[in-house]
PDB file of C-alpha atoms in Angstrom:
ATOM      1  CA  UNK Y   1      39.006  15.151 -24.880  1.00  0.00           C
ATOM      2  CA  UNK Y   2      40.295  12.447 -22.565  1.00  0.00           C
ATOM      3  CA  UNK Y   3      41.489  10.284 -25.459  1.00  0.00           C
ATOM      4  CA  UNK Y   4      43.723  12.994 -26.938  1.00  0.00           C
ATOM      5  CA  UNK Y   5      47.163  14.033 -25.709  1.00  0.00           C
ATOM      6  CA  UNK Y   6      47.486  11.281 -23.077  1.00  0.00           C
ATOM      7  CA  UNK Y   7      50.881  10.712 -21.523  1.00  0.00           C
ATOM      8  CA  UNK Y   8      50.301   7.015 -22.296  1.00  0.00           C
ATOM      9  CA  UNK Y   9      47.519   5.898 -24.609  1.00  0.00           C
ATOM     10  CA  UNK Y  10      47.585   2.325 -23.430  1.00  0.00           C
ATOM     11  CA  UNK Y  11      46.728  -0.561 -25.716  1.00  0.00           C
ATOM     12  CA  UNK Y  12      49.161  -3.314 -24.737  1.00  0.00           C
ATOM     13  CA  UNK Y  13      49.262  -6.623 -22.896  1.00  0.00           C
ATOM     14  CA  UNK Y  14      51.180  -7.751 -19.803  1.00  0.00           C
ATOM     15  CA  UNK Y  15      52.897  -4.422 -19.177  1.00  0.00           C
ATOM     16  CA  UNK Y  16      54.157  -2.830 -15.964  1.00  0.00           C
ATOM     17  CA  UNK Y  17      53.929   0.967 -15.573  1.00  0.00           C
ATOM     18  CA  UNK Y  18      55.277   2.163 -12.230  1.00  0.00           C
ATOM     19  CA  UNK Y  19      57.341   4.787 -10.368  1.00  0.00           C
ATOM     20  CA  UNK Y  20      56.484   7.551 -12.836  1.00  0.00           C
ATOM     21  CA  UNK Y  21      55.408  11.158 -12.305  1.00  0.00           C
ATOM     22  CA  UNK Y  22      52.588  12.222 -14.645  1.00  0.00           C
ATOM     23  CA  UNK Y  23      52.011  15.975 -14.582  1.00  0.00           C
ATOM     24  CA  UNK Y  24      50.884  18.735 -16.926  1.00  0.00           C
ATOM     25  CA  UNK Y  25      49.404  16.468 -19.605  1.00  0.00           C
ATOM     26  CA  UNK Y  26      46.655  18.023 -21.702  1.00  0.00           C
ATOM     27  CA  UNK Y  27      44.654  14.855 -22.208  1.00  0.00           C
ATOM     28  CA  UNK Y  28      45.170  12.829 -19.052  1.00  0.00           C
ATOM     29  CA  UNK Y  29      47.814  10.555 -17.601  1.00  0.00           C
ATOM     30  CA  UNK Y  30      47.247   6.907 -18.545  1.00  0.00           C
ATOM     31  CA  UNK Y  31      44.271   5.936 -20.693  1.00  0.00           C
ATOM     32  CA  UNK Y  32      43.407   2.268 -21.292  1.00  0.00           C
ATOM     33  CA  UNK Y  33      41.775   2.361 -24.711  1.00  0.00           C
ATOM     34  CA  UNK Y  34      39.922  -0.194 -26.788  1.00  0.00           C
ATOM     35  CA  UNK Y  35      39.102  -0.035 -30.475  1.00  0.00           C
ATOM     36  CA  UNK Y  36      39.062  -2.956 -32.900  1.00  0.00           C
ATOM     37  CA  UNK Y  37      41.230  -1.668 -35.720  1.00  0.00           C
ATOM     38  CA  UNK Y  38      44.293  -0.799 -33.644  1.00  0.00           C
ATOM     39  CA  UNK Y  39      43.933  -1.297 -29.869  1.00  0.00           C
ATOM     40  CA  UNK Y  40      42.027  -4.542 -29.510  1.00  0.00           C
ATOM     41  CA  UNK Y  41      44.023  -6.583 -26.983  1.00  0.00           C
ATOM     42  CA  UNK Y  42      44.267  -4.744 -23.654  1.00  0.00           C
ATOM     43  CA  UNK Y  43      44.767  -7.160 -20.772  1.00  0.00           C
ATOM     44  CA  UNK Y  44      47.092  -8.251 -17.993  1.00  0.00           C
ATOM     45  CA  UNK Y  45      48.470  -4.753 -17.363  1.00  0.00           C
ATOM     46  CA  UNK Y  46      49.734  -3.446 -14.014  1.00  0.00           C
ATOM     47  CA  UNK Y  47      49.779   0.282 -13.190  1.00  0.00           C
ATOM     48  CA  UNK Y  48      51.150   0.934  -9.732  1.00  0.00           C
ATOM     49  CA  UNK Y  49      52.979   3.362  -7.487  1.00  0.00           C
ATOM     50  CA  UNK Y  50      52.768   6.298  -9.872  1.00  0.00           C
ATOM     51  CA  UNK Y  51      52.026   9.934  -8.987  1.00  0.00           C
ATOM     52  CA  UNK Y  52      49.459  11.892 -11.021  1.00  0.00           C
ATOM     53  CA  UNK Y  53      49.049  15.619 -10.433  1.00  0.00           C
ATOM     54  CA  UNK Y  54      47.967  18.715 -12.384  1.00  0.00           C
ATOM     55  CA  UNK Y  55      46.830  16.791 -15.459  1.00  0.00           C
ATOM     56  CA  UNK Y  56      43.909  18.004 -17.553  1.00  0.00           C
ATOM     57  CA  UNK Y  57      41.271  15.413 -18.536  1.00  0.00           C
ATOM     58  CA  UNK Y  58      42.025  13.155 -15.591  1.00  0.00           C
ATOM     59  CA  UNK Y  59      44.749  10.940 -14.197  1.00  0.00           C
ATOM     60  CA  UNK Y  60      43.618   7.370 -14.960  1.00  0.00           C
ATOM     61  CA  UNK Y  61      41.097   6.684 -17.724  1.00  0.00           C
ATOM     62  CA  UNK Y  62      39.608   3.324 -18.636  1.00  0.00           C
ATOM     63  CA  UNK Y  63      37.308   2.680 -21.567  1.00  0.00           C
ATOM     64  CA  UNK Y  64      35.028  -0.314 -21.805  1.00  0.00           C
ATOM     65  CA  UNK Y  65      35.760  -3.052 -24.307  1.00  0.00           C
ATOM     66  CA  UNK Y  66      35.081  -6.633 -25.301  1.00  0.00           C
ATOM     67  CA  UNK Y  67      35.136  -9.039 -22.370  1.00  0.00           C
ATOM     68  CA  UNK Y  68      37.252 -11.311 -24.548  1.00  0.00           C
ATOM     69  CA  UNK Y  69      39.954  -8.740 -25.270  1.00  0.00           C
ATOM     70  CA  UNK Y  70      39.922  -6.098 -22.487  1.00  0.00           C
ATOM     71  CA  UNK Y  71      40.265  -7.397 -18.926  1.00  0.00           C
ATOM     72  CA  UNK Y  72      42.608  -7.836 -15.945  1.00  0.00           C
ATOM     73  CA  UNK Y  73      44.027  -4.307 -15.950  1.00  0.00           C
ATOM     74  CA  UNK Y  74      44.776  -3.188 -12.374  1.00  0.00           C
ATOM     75  CA  UNK Y  75      45.696   0.240 -10.995  1.00  0.00           C
ATOM     76  CA  UNK Y  76      47.192  -0.050  -7.492  1.00  0.00           C
ATOM     77  CA  UNK Y  77      48.815   2.358  -5.015  1.00  0.00           C
ATOM     78  CA  UNK Y  78      48.731   5.342  -7.325  1.00  0.00           C
ATOM     79  CA  UNK Y  79      48.752   8.815  -5.778  1.00  0.00           C
ATOM     80  CA  UNK Y  80      46.222  11.045  -7.543  1.00  0.00           C
ATOM     81  CA  UNK Y  81      45.721  14.674  -6.538  1.00  0.00           C
ATOM     82  CA  UNK Y  82      44.948  18.116  -7.978  1.00  0.00           C
ATOM     83  CA  UNK Y  83      43.991  16.846 -11.440  1.00  0.00           C
ATOM     84  CA  UNK Y  84      40.894  18.050 -13.279  1.00  0.00           C
ATOM     85  CA  UNK Y  85      38.508  16.692 -15.857  1.00  0.00           C
ATOM     86  CA  UNK Y  86      38.254  18.034 -19.399  1.00  0.00           C
ATOM     87  CA  UNK Y  87      35.728  20.680 -18.373  1.00  0.00           C
ATOM     88  CA  UNK Y  88      37.803  21.886 -15.433  1.00  0.00           C
ATOM     89  CA  UNK Y  89      35.855  19.950 -12.809  1.00  0.00           C
ATOM     90  CA  UNK Y  90      37.178  17.816  -9.982  1.00  0.00           C
ATOM     91  CA  UNK Y  91      36.704  14.323 -11.437  1.00  0.00           C
ATOM     92  CA  UNK Y  92      40.217  12.838 -11.475  1.00  0.00           C
ATOM     93  CA  UNK Y  93      39.580   9.226 -12.511  1.00  0.00           C
ATOM     94  CA  UNK Y  94      37.189   7.995 -15.190  1.00  0.00           C
ATOM     95  CA  UNK Y  95      36.588   4.239 -15.480  1.00  0.00           C
ATOM     96  CA  UNK Y  96      33.828   3.088 -17.822  1.00  0.00           C
ATOM     97  CA  UNK Y  97      34.030  -0.595 -16.838  1.00  0.00           C
ATOM     98  CA  UNK Y  98      35.271  -1.886 -13.489  1.00  0.00           C
ATOM     99  CA  UNK Y  99      35.607  -5.285 -15.112  1.00  0.00           C
ATOM    100  CA  UNK Y 100      38.039  -3.930 -17.681  1.00  0.00           C
ATOM    101  CA  UNK Y 101      40.071  -1.676 -15.333  1.00  0.00           C
ATOM    102  CA  UNK Y 102      40.156  -2.334 -11.583  1.00  0.00           C
ATOM    103  CA  UNK Y 103      41.082   0.330  -9.021  1.00  0.00           C
ATOM    104  CA  UNK Y 104      42.750  -1.018  -5.872  1.00  0.00           C
ATOM    105  CA  UNK Y 105      44.019   1.014  -2.897  1.00  0.00           C
ATOM    106  CA  UNK Y 106      44.769   4.222  -4.791  1.00  0.00           C
ATOM    107  CA  UNK Y 107      44.955   7.476  -2.830  1.00  0.00           C
ATOM    108  CA  UNK Y 108      42.772  10.095  -4.517  1.00  0.00           C
ATOM    109  CA  UNK Y 109      42.850  13.572  -2.964  1.00  0.00           C
ATOM    110  CA  UNK Y 110      41.615  16.980  -4.046  1.00  0.00           C
ATOM    111  CA  UNK Y 111      44.578  18.706  -2.390  1.00  0.00           C
ATOM    112  CA  UNK Y 112      48.210  17.957  -1.610  1.00  0.00           C
ATOM    113  CA  UNK Y 113      48.300  14.970   0.805  1.00  0.00           C
ATOM    114  CA  UNK Y 114      51.727  15.883   2.216  1.00  0.00           C
ATOM    115  CA  UNK Y 115      54.195  16.152  -0.656  1.00  0.00           C
ATOM    116  CA  UNK Y 116      56.983  18.689  -1.271  1.00  0.00           C
ATOM    117  CA  UNK Y 117      58.987  19.415  -4.378  1.00  0.00           C
ATOM    118  CA  UNK Y 118      62.581  18.229  -4.144  1.00  0.00           C
ATOM    119  CA  UNK Y 119      65.497  18.612  -6.484  1.00  0.00           C
ATOM    120  CA  UNK Y 120      65.318  17.073  -9.966  1.00  0.00           C
ATOM    121  CA  UNK Y 121      61.521  17.154  -9.910  1.00  0.00           C
ATOM    122  CA  UNK Y 122      60.949  14.512  -7.231  1.00  0.00           C
ATOM    123  CA  UNK Y 123      57.723  14.929  -5.225  1.00  0.00           C
ATOM    124  CA  UNK Y 124      58.752  13.752  -1.771  1.00  0.00           C
ATOM    125  CA  UNK Y 125      56.475  12.761   1.121  1.00  0.00           C
ATOM    126  CA  UNK Y 126      56.823  14.840   4.270  1.00  0.00           C
ATOM    127  CA  UNK Y 127      56.738  13.713   7.898  1.00  0.00           C
ATOM    128  CA  UNK Y 128      53.155  12.707   8.682  1.00  0.00           C
ATOM    129  CA  UNK Y 129      52.112  12.511   5.026  1.00  0.00           C
ATOM    130  CA  UNK Y 130      49.045  10.415   4.230  1.00  0.00           C
ATOM    131  CA  UNK Y 131      51.058   8.433   1.682  1.00  0.00           C
ATOM    132  CA  UNK Y 132      53.674   6.987   4.057  1.00  0.00           C
ATOM    133  CA  UNK Y 133      53.401   3.238   4.802  1.00  0.00           C
ATOM    134  CA  UNK Y 134      49.743   3.205   3.689  1.00  0.00           C
ATOM    135  CA  UNK Y 135      49.989   1.373   0.354  1.00  0.00           C
ATOM    136  CA  UNK Y 136      49.035  -2.243  -0.317  1.00  0.00           C
ATOM    137  CA  UNK Y 137      51.529  -4.991  -1.082  1.00  0.00           C
ATOM    138  CA  UNK Y 138      51.497  -5.915  -4.759  1.00  0.00           C
ATOM    139  CA  UNK Y 139      51.024  -9.633  -4.061  1.00  0.00           C
ATOM    140  CA  UNK Y 140      51.213 -12.232  -1.286  1.00  0.00           C
ATOM    141  CA  UNK Y 141      52.731 -15.657  -0.784  1.00  0.00           C
ATOM    142  CA  UNK Y 142      50.455 -18.628  -1.480  1.00  0.00           C
ATOM    143  CA  UNK Y 143      52.012 -20.882   1.146  1.00  0.00           C
ATOM    144  CA  UNK Y 144      54.731 -20.934   3.777  1.00  0.00           C
ATOM    145  CA  UNK Y 145      58.214 -21.926   2.714  1.00  0.00           C
ATOM    146  CA  UNK Y 146      61.900 -21.185   2.421  1.00  0.00           C
ATOM    147  CA  UNK Y 147      64.493 -21.128  -0.332  1.00  0.00           C
ATOM    148  CA  UNK Y 148      64.965 -19.359  -3.649  1.00  0.00           C
ATOM    149  CA  UNK Y 149      61.512 -19.850  -5.228  1.00  0.00           C
ATOM    150  CA  UNK Y 150      58.515 -18.006  -3.757  1.00  0.00           C
ATOM    151  CA  UNK Y 151      54.976 -19.034  -4.817  1.00  0.00           C
ATOM    152  CA  UNK Y 152      52.735 -15.964  -4.986  1.00  0.00           C
ATOM    153  CA  UNK Y 153      49.162 -15.070  -5.850  1.00  0.00           C
ATOM    154  CA  UNK Y 154      50.212 -12.999  -8.879  1.00  0.00           C
ATOM    155  CA  UNK Y 155      53.778 -12.760 -10.193  1.00  0.00           C
ATOM    156  CA  UNK Y 156      52.923 -10.301 -12.960  1.00  0.00           C
ATOM    157  CA  UNK Y 157      53.697  -7.275 -10.783  1.00  0.00           C
ATOM    158  CA  UNK Y 158      57.445  -7.891 -11.068  1.00  0.00           C
ATOM    159  CA  UNK Y 159      60.119  -8.305 -13.729  1.00  0.00           C
ATOM    160  CA  UNK Y 160      63.274 -10.417 -13.921  1.00  0.00           C
ATOM    161  CA  UNK Y 161      64.793  -7.988 -16.437  1.00  0.00           C
ATOM    162  CA  UNK Y 162      64.424 -10.343 -19.433  1.00  0.00           C
ATOM    163  CA  UNK Y 163      68.199 -10.682 -19.620  1.00  0.00           C
ATOM    164  CA  UNK Y 164      68.491  -6.988 -20.517  1.00  0.00           C
ATOM    165  CA  UNK Y 165      68.681  -5.300 -17.112  1.00  0.00           C
ATOM    166  CA  UNK Y 166      68.795  -6.532 -13.509  1.00  0.00           C
ATOM    167  CA  UNK Y 167      65.591  -7.920 -12.081  1.00  0.00           C
ATOM    168  CA  UNK Y 168      63.485  -6.084  -9.543  1.00  0.00           C
ATOM    169  CA  UNK Y 169      64.626  -5.570  -5.965  1.00  0.00           C
ATOM    170  CA  UNK Y 170      61.810  -6.822  -3.728  1.00  0.00           C
ATOM    171  CA  UNK Y 171      61.049  -7.056  -0.033  1.00  0.00           C
ATOM    172  CA  UNK Y 172      58.827  -9.203   2.183  1.00  0.00           C
ATOM    173  CA  UNK Y 173      56.441  -7.698   4.719  1.00  0.00           C
ATOM    174  CA  UNK Y 174      57.859  -7.537   8.221  1.00  0.00           C
ATOM    175  CA  UNK Y 175      61.483  -7.778   7.098  1.00  0.00           C
ATOM    176  CA  UNK Y 176      64.207  -5.392   6.005  1.00  0.00           C
ATOM    177  CA  UNK Y 177      66.144  -7.765   3.715  1.00  0.00           C
ATOM    178  CA  UNK Y 178      65.934  -7.068   0.008  1.00  0.00           C
ATOM    179  CA  UNK Y 179      66.156  -9.713  -2.713  1.00  0.00           C
ATOM    180  CA  UNK Y 180      66.891  -9.515  -6.430  1.00  0.00           C
ATOM    181  CA  UNK Y 181      64.416 -11.219  -8.765  1.00  0.00           C
ATOM    182  CA  UNK Y 182      66.300 -13.507 -11.148  1.00  0.00           C
ATOM    183  CA  UNK Y 183      63.367 -15.322 -12.782  1.00  0.00           C
ATOM    184  CA  UNK Y 184      59.616 -14.893 -13.074  1.00  0.00           C
ATOM    185  CA  UNK Y 185      57.396 -17.851 -13.988  1.00  0.00           C
ATOM    186  CA  UNK Y 186      54.065 -16.169 -14.698  1.00  0.00           C
ATOM    187  CA  UNK Y 187      52.221 -19.369 -15.587  1.00  0.00           C
ATOM    188  CA  UNK Y 188      53.209 -20.959 -12.278  1.00  0.00           C
ATOM    189  CA  UNK Y 189      53.108 -17.599 -10.410  1.00  0.00           C
ATOM    190  CA  UNK Y 190      56.516 -18.084  -8.822  1.00  0.00           C
ATOM    191  CA  UNK Y 191      59.414 -15.697  -8.206  1.00  0.00           C
ATOM    192  CA  UNK Y 192      63.013 -16.926  -8.056  1.00  0.00           C
ATOM    193  CA  UNK Y 193      65.313 -14.722  -5.963  1.00  0.00           C
ATOM    194  CA  UNK Y 194      69.090 -14.405  -5.769  1.00  0.00           C
ATOM    195  CA  UNK Y 195      69.507 -15.779  -2.230  1.00  0.00           C
ATOM    196  CA  UNK Y 196      67.396 -17.868   0.112  1.00  0.00           C
ATOM    197  CA  UNK Y 197      64.616 -16.404   2.224  1.00  0.00           C
ATOM    198  CA  UNK Y 198      61.898 -17.674   4.521  1.00  0.00           C
ATOM    199  CA  UNK Y 199      58.241 -16.636   4.521  1.00  0.00           C
ATOM    200  CA  UNK Y 200      54.843 -17.456   5.999  1.00  0.00           C
ATOM    201  CA  UNK Y 201      51.629 -17.986   4.061  1.00  0.00           C
ATOM    202  CA  UNK Y 202      50.071 -14.659   3.147  1.00  0.00           C
ATOM    203  CA  UNK Y 203      53.196 -12.539   3.581  1.00  0.00           C
ATOM    204  CA  UNK Y 204      53.098  -9.413   1.449  1.00  0.00           C
ATOM    205  CA  UNK Y 205      55.700  -8.793  -1.267  1.00  0.00           C
ATOM    206  CA  UNK Y 206      56.452  -5.474  -2.911  1.00  0.00           C
ATOM    207  CA  UNK Y 207      59.217  -3.526  -4.563  1.00  0.00           C
ATOM    208  CA  UNK Y 208      61.861  -2.649  -1.965  1.00  0.00           C
ATOM    209  CA  UNK Y 209      60.545   0.001   0.411  1.00  0.00           C
ATOM    210  CA  UNK Y 210      61.697   2.165   3.299  1.00  0.00           C
ATOM    211  CA  UNK Y 211      59.809   2.083   6.600  1.00  0.00           C
ATOM    212  CA  UNK Y 212      57.135  -0.354   7.739  1.00  0.00           C
ATOM    213  CA  UNK Y 213      55.530  -0.796   4.333  1.00  0.00           C
ATOM    214  CA  UNK Y 214      55.278   0.628   0.819  1.00  0.00           C
ATOM    215  CA  UNK Y 215      54.130   4.215   0.278  1.00  0.00           C
ATOM    216  CA  UNK Y 216      51.487   5.505  -2.104  1.00  0.00           C
ATOM    217  CA  UNK Y 217      52.802   7.081  -5.289  1.00  0.00           C
ATOM    218  CA  UNK Y 218      56.134   7.137  -7.094  1.00  0.00           C
ATOM    219  CA  UNK Y 219      58.425   8.419  -4.332  1.00  0.00           C
ATOM    220  CA  UNK Y 220      59.228   6.731  -1.008  1.00  0.00           C
ATOM    221  CA  UNK Y 221      59.739   8.667   2.206  1.00  0.00           C
ATOM    222  CA  UNK Y 222      63.402   8.039   3.111  1.00  0.00           C
ATOM    223  CA  UNK Y 223      63.705   6.087  -0.123  1.00  0.00           C
ATOM    224  CA  UNK Y 224      66.402   6.335  -2.823  1.00  0.00           C
ATOM    225  CA  UNK Y 225      65.158   9.730  -4.080  1.00  0.00           C
ATOM    226  CA  UNK Y 226      63.856  11.314  -0.890  1.00  0.00           C
ATOM    227  CA  UNK Y 227      65.152  11.650   2.677  1.00  0.00           C
ATOM    228  CA  UNK Y 228      62.773  13.140   5.252  1.00  0.00           C
ATOM    229  CA  UNK Y 229      60.848  14.907   2.515  1.00  0.00           C
ATOM    230  CA  UNK Y 230      63.928  16.334   0.795  1.00  0.00           C
ATOM    231  CA  UNK Y 231      65.435  15.026  -2.407  1.00  0.00           C
ATOM    232  CA  UNK Y 232      68.872  13.440  -2.158  1.00  0.00           C
TER     233      UNK Y 232
END
């Protein structure tokens, strides 16, 4: 059953799940679940740039729930291929309510879209792969500006590390410079970075990427783990 043996049985709020490989799970990859006695508040979650393959009972599962308690969960830029449903069929994603769990720009394929196995389990894009430079930017700038504080449509895609680890390394569309996030103000939807930058209104922002734009899935072509389809 698609609510048993999930890699992540998800019942939290304001979480980020990204850059993970989900494979070989008996009950699906990530399942957003709602039930009053234990998993009631499921909102504000971001699931992006993960790779799901060879999971039984689906890759991404979303139950329906109360409009008051289950909403604003977004799955973006996930690479989903060669998973099966609980009966062995080809249904890879099961979303009961598009209001509760939104699917945005995920690549869903029945077969391998151009990925090879590298060392240490990395699944690396090959030259000409469908995943390369085809993903969406996580958010965009609300207005033009310059400096250390970037106003964005939705700051919840990124983390400043909460004083525990370093903040995210991010990149603006059309540029190669990378910036460290030092503070996130989610209420104001602003990102403070470690050194000044300039941007136009509507510029895309994502985790640091290689190439002309972010890739689908967990592993970047020519990124930190993969070089020309081979693991570093």
